[in-house]
PDB file of C-alpha atoms in Angstrom:
ATOM      1  CA  UNK A   1      31.645  41.891   2.757  1.00 79.00           C
ATOM      2  CA  UNK A   2      31.008  44.147   5.986  1.00 81.00           C
ATOM      3  CA  UNK A   3      34.181  45.510   5.552  1.00 81.00           C
ATOM      4  CA  UNK A   4      33.861  46.710   2.299  1.00 82.00           C
ATOM      5  CA  UNK A   5      30.380  48.183   3.227  1.00 84.00           C
ATOM      6  CA  UNK A   6      31.937  49.876   6.276  1.00 83.00           C
ATOM      7  CA  UNK A   7      35.235  51.628   5.053  1.00 85.00           C
ATOM      8  CA  UNK A   8      36.044  54.976   6.288  1.00 87.00           C
ATOM      9  CA  UNK A   9      36.148  56.282   2.339  1.00 87.00           C
ATOM     10  CA  UNK A  10      32.557  55.802   2.465  1.00 88.00           C
ATOM     11  CA  UNK A  11      31.690  58.094   5.207  1.00 90.00           C
ATOM     12  CA  UNK A  12      30.329  61.784   4.476  1.00 89.00           C
ATOM     13  CA  UNK A  13      33.600  63.409   6.721  1.00 92.00           C
ATOM     14  CA  UNK A  14      36.059  61.644   4.408  1.00 91.00           C
ATOM     15  CA  UNK A  15      34.103  62.412   1.259  1.00 90.00           C
ATOM     16  CA  UNK A  16      34.023  66.125   2.121  1.00 91.00           C
ATOM     17  CA  UNK A  17      37.817  66.604   3.079  1.00 92.00           C
ATOM     18  CA  UNK A  18      38.635  64.861  -0.639  1.00 90.00           C
ATOM     19  CA  UNK A  19      36.117  67.649  -2.511  1.00 90.00           C
ATOM     20  CA  UNK A  20      38.017  70.256  -0.175  1.00 89.00           C
ATOM     21  CA  UNK A  21      41.235  68.810  -1.821  1.00 90.00           C
ATOM     22  CA  UNK A  22      39.521  68.732  -5.393  1.00 89.00           C
ATOM     23  CA  UNK A  23      37.793  71.890  -5.736  1.00 90.00           C
ATOM     24  CA  UNK A  24      39.718  75.009  -7.648  1.00 90.00           C
ATOM     25  CA  UNK A  25      42.020  76.980  -5.874  1.00 90.00           C
ATOM     26  CA  UNK A  26      40.851  80.404  -4.926  1.00 89.00           C
ATOM     27  CA  UNK A  27      42.670  82.197  -7.804  1.00 90.00           C
ATOM     28  CA  UNK A  28      41.359  79.909 -10.205  1.00 92.00           C
ATOM     29  CA  UNK A  29      37.567  80.425  -9.027  1.00 89.00           C
ATOM     30  CA  UNK A  30      37.576  83.742  -9.115  1.00 89.00           C
ATOM     31  CA  UNK A  31      39.056  83.545 -12.407  1.00 91.00           C
ATOM     32  CA  UNK A  32      36.162  81.331 -13.773  1.00 90.00           C
ATOM     33  CA  UNK A  33      33.478  83.935 -12.276  1.00 88.00           C
ATOM     34  CA  UNK A  34      35.092  86.423 -13.600  1.00 88.00           C
ATOM     35  CA  UNK A  35      35.050  84.917 -16.945  1.00 88.00           C
ATOM     36  CA  UNK A  36      31.297  83.729 -16.578  1.00 85.00           C
ATOM     37  CA  UNK A  37      30.453  87.256 -15.681  1.00 86.00           C
ATOM     38  CA  UNK A  38      32.354  89.164 -18.831  1.00 84.00           C
ATOM     39  CA  UNK A  39      31.251  86.630 -20.976  1.00 84.00           C
ATOM     40  CA  UNK A  40      29.576  88.614 -24.075  1.00 83.00           C
ATOM     41  CA  UNK A  41      28.271  85.336 -25.691  1.00 85.00           C
ATOM     42  CA  UNK A  42      25.804  84.571 -23.004  1.00 85.00           C
ATOM     43  CA  UNK A  43      22.649  86.944 -21.751  1.00 88.00           C
ATOM     44  CA  UNK A  44      22.600  87.559 -18.119  1.00 86.00           C
ATOM     45  CA  UNK A  45      19.870  85.148 -17.072  1.00 89.00           C
ATOM     46  CA  UNK A  46      22.353  82.367 -18.501  1.00 88.00           C
ATOM     47  CA  UNK A  47      25.525  83.986 -17.154  1.00 88.00           C
ATOM     48  CA  UNK A  48      23.642  83.637 -13.269  1.00 88.00           C
ATOM     49  CA  UNK A  49      22.654  79.907 -13.867  1.00 89.00           C
ATOM     50  CA  UNK A  50      26.558  79.146 -15.273  1.00 88.00           C
ATOM     51  CA  UNK A  51      27.870  81.253 -12.362  1.00 90.00           C
ATOM     52  CA  UNK A  52      25.439  79.369  -9.479  1.00 90.00           C
ATOM     53  CA  UNK A  53      25.721  75.840 -11.446  1.00 90.00           C
ATOM     54  CA  UNK A  54      29.930  76.330 -11.311  1.00 89.00           C
ATOM     55  CA  UNK A  55      29.491  77.489  -7.389  1.00 90.00           C
ATOM     56  CA  UNK A  56      27.418  74.677  -6.225  1.00 88.00           C
ATOM     57  CA  UNK A  57      30.023  72.082  -8.371  1.00 87.00           C
ATOM     58  CA  UNK A  58      32.887  73.731  -6.079  1.00 89.00           C
ATOM     59  CA  UNK A  59      31.060  73.475  -3.006  1.00 90.00           C
ATOM     60  CA  UNK A  60      32.650  70.262  -1.132  1.00 90.00           C
ATOM     61  CA  UNK A  61      29.040  69.530   0.554  1.00 89.00           C
ATOM     62  CA  UNK A  62      27.248  69.467  -2.509  1.00 89.00           C
ATOM     63  CA  UNK A  63      25.158  66.231  -1.684  1.00 90.00           C
ATOM     64  CA  UNK A  64      25.351  65.265  -5.570  1.00 90.00           C
ATOM     65  CA  UNK A  65      29.061  65.322  -5.709  1.00 90.00           C
ATOM     66  CA  UNK A  66      28.917  63.330  -2.166  1.00 91.00           C
ATOM     67  CA  UNK A  67      26.765  60.631  -3.404  1.00 91.00           C
ATOM     68  CA  UNK A  68      28.629  60.361  -6.798  1.00 91.00           C
ATOM     69  CA  UNK A  69      31.711  59.785  -4.642  1.00 92.00           C
ATOM     70  CA  UNK A  70      30.011  57.377  -2.420  1.00 92.00           C
ATOM     71  CA  UNK A  71      28.853  55.065  -5.506  1.00 92.00           C
ATOM     72  CA  UNK A  72      31.972  55.439  -6.840  1.00 92.00           C
ATOM     73  CA  UNK A  73      34.158  54.149  -3.667  1.00 92.00           C
ATOM     74  CA  UNK A  74      31.374  51.338  -2.936  1.00 92.00           C
ATOM     75  CA  UNK A  75      31.804  50.137  -6.079  1.00 92.00           C
ATOM     76  CA  UNK A  76      35.819  50.033  -5.846  1.00 91.00           C
ATOM     77  CA  UNK A  77      35.300  48.886  -2.300  1.00 91.00           C
ATOM     78  CA  UNK A  78      32.979  45.656  -3.287  1.00 91.00           C
ATOM     79  CA  UNK A  79      35.361  44.999  -6.651  1.00 91.00           C
ATOM     80  CA  UNK A  80      37.670  42.976  -5.079  1.00 90.00           C
ATOM     81  CA  UNK A  81      38.738  39.674  -6.227  1.00 90.00           C
ATOM     82  CA  UNK A  82      37.970  38.321  -2.956  1.00 90.00           C
ATOM     83  CA  UNK A  83      34.369  39.381  -2.863  1.00 90.00           C
ATOM     84  CA  UNK A  84      34.031  38.466  -6.338  1.00 91.00           C
ATOM     85  CA  UNK A  85      35.373  34.732  -5.564  1.00 91.00           C
ATOM     86  CA  UNK A  86      32.677  34.595  -2.533  1.00 89.00           C
ATOM     87  CA  UNK A  87      29.969  35.632  -4.412  1.00 90.00           C
ATOM     88  CA  UNK A  88      31.006  33.395  -7.316  1.00 90.00           C
ATOM     89  CA  UNK A  89      30.886  29.994  -5.423  1.00 91.00           C
ATOM     90  CA  UNK A  90      26.908  31.171  -4.330  1.00 89.00           C
ATOM     91  CA  UNK A  91      23.811  30.368  -6.113  1.00 89.00           C
ATOM     92  CA  UNK A  92      23.148  32.955  -8.311  1.00 88.00           C
ATOM     93  CA  UNK A  93      20.395  35.021  -7.055  1.00 88.00           C
ATOM     94  CA  UNK A  94      17.392  35.989  -9.216  1.00 84.00           C
ATOM     95  CA  UNK A  95      15.297  39.551  -8.905  1.00 85.00           C
ATOM     96  CA  UNK A  96      12.838  40.690 -11.000  1.00 81.00           C
ATOM     97  CA  UNK A  97      12.557  44.411 -11.721  1.00 83.00           C
ATOM     98  CA  UNK A  98      10.343  46.397 -13.720  1.00 81.00           C
ATOM     99  CA  UNK A  99      11.916  49.076 -15.946  1.00 78.00           C
ATOM    100  CA  UNK A 100      12.073  52.213 -13.303  1.00 79.00           C
ATOM    101  CA  UNK A 101      15.048  54.102 -14.061  1.00 79.00           C
ATOM    102  CA  UNK A 102      17.025  53.422 -11.153  1.00 80.00           C
ATOM    103  CA  UNK A 103      16.884  49.993 -11.563  1.00 80.00           C
ATOM    104  CA  UNK A 104      18.864  50.348 -14.926  1.00 81.00           C
ATOM    105  CA  UNK A 105      21.634  52.379 -13.033  1.00 85.00           C
ATOM    106  CA  UNK A 106      25.035  51.664 -13.869  1.00 86.00           C
ATOM    107  CA  UNK A 107      26.148  51.101 -10.187  1.00 88.00           C
ATOM    108  CA  UNK A 108      23.020  48.832  -9.609  1.00 88.00           C
ATOM    109  CA  UNK A 109      24.070  46.412 -12.794  1.00 89.00           C
ATOM    110  CA  UNK A 110      27.760  46.471 -11.767  1.00 90.00           C
ATOM    111  CA  UNK A 111      27.156  45.552  -8.073  1.00 91.00           C
ATOM    112  CA  UNK A 112      24.763  42.912  -9.184  1.00 92.00           C
ATOM    113  CA  UNK A 113      27.430  41.706 -11.239  1.00 91.00           C
ATOM    114  CA  UNK A 114      30.022  41.422  -8.617  1.00 92.00           C
ATOM    115  CA  UNK A 115      27.528  40.325  -6.118  1.00 92.00           C
ATOM    116  CA  UNK A 116      26.207  37.003  -8.547  1.00 91.00           C
ATOM    117  CA  UNK A 117      22.618  38.680  -8.980  1.00 92.00           C
ATOM    118  CA  UNK A 118      20.924  38.239 -12.176  1.00 89.00           C
ATOM    119  CA  UNK A 119      18.474  40.938 -13.107  1.00 88.00           C
ATOM    120  CA  UNK A 120      15.695  40.024 -15.135  1.00 84.00           C
ATOM    121  CA  UNK A 121      13.845  43.471 -16.148  1.00 84.00           C
ATOM    122  CA  UNK A 122      10.094  42.674 -17.331  1.00 81.00           C
ATOM    123  CA  UNK A 123       9.103  44.219 -20.414  1.00 80.00           C
ATOM    124  CA  UNK A 124       7.724  47.778 -20.415  1.00 79.00           C
ATOM    125  CA  UNK A 125       3.947  48.633 -19.652  1.00 77.00           C
ATOM    126  CA  UNK A 126       3.259  44.994 -18.628  1.00 77.00           C
ATOM    127  CA  UNK A 127       2.253  44.797 -15.202  1.00 74.00           C
ATOM    128  CA  UNK A 128       0.639  41.526 -15.534  1.00 73.00           C
ATOM    129  CA  UNK A 129       3.896  39.910 -15.581  1.00 75.00           C
ATOM    130  CA  UNK A 130       4.814  41.533 -12.063  1.00 75.00           C
ATOM    131  CA  UNK A 131       3.946  39.052  -9.263  1.00 74.00           C
ATOM    132  CA  UNK A 132       3.216  41.588  -6.962  1.00 78.00           C
ATOM    133  CA  UNK A 133       0.763  42.984  -9.124  1.00 81.00           C
ATOM    134  CA  UNK A 134      -1.285  39.710  -7.953  1.00 81.00           C
ATOM    135  CA  UNK A 135      -0.787  40.682  -4.206  1.00 83.00           C
ATOM    136  CA  UNK A 136      -2.255  44.075  -4.725  1.00 85.00           C
ATOM    137  CA  UNK A 137      -5.174  42.729  -6.349  1.00 87.00           C
ATOM    138  CA  UNK A 138      -5.698  40.024  -3.396  1.00 86.00           C
ATOM    139  CA  UNK A 139      -4.781  42.959  -0.807  1.00 88.00           C
ATOM    140  CA  UNK A 140      -7.651  45.584  -2.510  1.00 90.00           C
ATOM    141  CA  UNK A 141     -10.176  42.825  -3.026  1.00 90.00           C
ATOM    142  CA  UNK A 142     -10.031  41.958   0.945  1.00 88.00           C
ATOM    143  CA  UNK A 143      -9.947  45.472   2.330  1.00 89.00           C
ATOM    144  CA  UNK A 144     -12.796  46.957  -0.388  1.00 88.00           C
ATOM    145  CA  UNK A 145     -15.181  43.681   1.162  1.00 82.00           C
ATOM    146  CA  UNK A 146     -14.151  45.002   4.995  1.00 85.00           C
ATOM    147  CA  UNK A 147     -15.595  47.937   7.070  1.00 87.00           C
ATOM    148  CA  UNK A 148     -13.352  50.298   7.725  1.00 89.00           C
ATOM    149  CA  UNK A 149     -13.314  52.888  10.902  1.00 90.00           C
ATOM    150  CA  UNK A 150     -10.787  55.144  10.377  1.00 93.00           C
ATOM    151  CA  UNK A 151      -7.285  55.793   8.593  1.00 92.00           C
ATOM    152  CA  UNK A 152      -5.567  54.043  11.212  1.00 94.00           C
ATOM    153  CA  UNK A 153      -7.634  51.123  11.061  1.00 92.00           C
ATOM    154  CA  UNK A 154      -7.067  50.971   6.959  1.00 92.00           C
ATOM    155  CA  UNK A 155      -3.509  51.361   7.461  1.00 92.00           C
ATOM    156  CA  UNK A 156      -3.317  48.402  10.193  1.00 92.00           C
ATOM    157  CA  UNK A 157      -5.690  46.120   7.814  1.00 91.00           C
ATOM    158  CA  UNK A 158      -3.496  47.058   4.956  1.00 91.00           C
ATOM    159  CA  UNK A 159      -0.143  46.376   6.508  1.00 91.00           C
ATOM    160  CA  UNK A 160      -1.774  42.966   8.178  1.00 90.00           C
ATOM    161  CA  UNK A 161      -3.349  41.539   4.655  1.00 88.00           C
ATOM    162  CA  UNK A 162      -0.419  42.693   2.412  1.00 87.00           C
ATOM    163  CA  UNK A 163       2.366  40.486   4.438  1.00 87.00           C
ATOM    164  CA  UNK A 164      -0.074  37.678   5.069  1.00 87.00           C
ATOM    165  CA  UNK A 165      -0.280  37.769   1.006  1.00 85.00           C
ATOM    166  CA  UNK A 166       3.293  38.448   0.538  1.00 81.00           C
ATOM    167  CA  UNK A 167       4.592  35.219   2.493  1.00 81.00           C
ATOM    168  CA  UNK A 168       2.162  32.920   0.033  1.00 78.00           C
ATOM    169  CA  UNK A 169       5.086  31.270  -1.768  1.00 72.00           C
ATOM    170  CA  UNK A 170       2.333  30.152  -4.644  1.00 74.00           C
ATOM    171  CA  UNK A 171       2.492  33.852  -6.155  1.00 71.00           C
ATOM    172  CA  UNK A 172       6.349  33.430  -6.912  1.00 71.00           C
ATOM    173  CA  UNK A 173       5.689  29.551  -8.108  1.00 77.00           C
ATOM    174  CA  UNK A 174       3.148  30.256 -10.365  1.00 75.00           C
ATOM    175  CA  UNK A 175       4.981  33.214 -11.668  1.00 73.00           C
ATOM    176  CA  UNK A 176       8.026  31.101 -12.498  1.00 75.00           C
ATOM    177  CA  UNK A 177       6.234  28.510 -14.536  1.00 79.00           C
ATOM    178  CA  UNK A 178       4.156  30.584 -16.375  1.00 75.00           C
ATOM    179  CA  UNK A 179       7.051  33.552 -17.304  1.00 70.00           C
ATOM    180  CA  UNK A 180      10.597  32.799 -16.659  1.00 69.00           C
ATOM    181  CA  UNK A 181      10.789  30.214 -19.724  1.00 70.00           C
ATOM    182  CA  UNK A 182       9.114  33.057 -21.904  1.00 60.00           C
ATOM    183  CA  UNK A 183      11.773  35.734 -20.426  1.00 57.00           C
ATOM    184  CA  UNK A 184      14.721  33.675 -20.400  1.00 61.00           C
ATOM    185  CA  UNK A 185      14.199  33.045 -24.714  1.00 56.00           C
ATOM    186  CA  UNK A 186      13.743  36.709 -25.053  1.00 51.00           C
TER     187      UNK A 186
END
């Protein structure tokens, strides 16, 4: 697993070298820009947007392209028979998630499948089903009834109370007993 996460193909230097090789030749680049400039079907604003978009996509240091290629390589690294076999023998891990958009990213869902992780998505707009909400309620109540000197004092008290509450297994146990059977049926 460590080897898959630390391969050279995940380094920015390696990825930029790949993106440099994949970009259009100088001739193709100029031809594409000229075609966008002289496209009579588009107005000036649209032409400018198209040229800027194309130039950004050709830049080997484009952060979006770098991240996309890192994700692609990470998935390839983890999607080996050896890693799948190791995690298939492990007890399935359940992770409870709300419906935040990044939780539904293809990479997250694919990697969780490889790592034998079951993603349990809570129904939309149902904070009462999220066990962390009980922690927030208790934390707020304790801070509300306490005297706060300044922002540093508030930060320190919040952190102490929060971690004290999170350590209590009763939140998860109560939640699991009440809601897991309901979620598994849906």
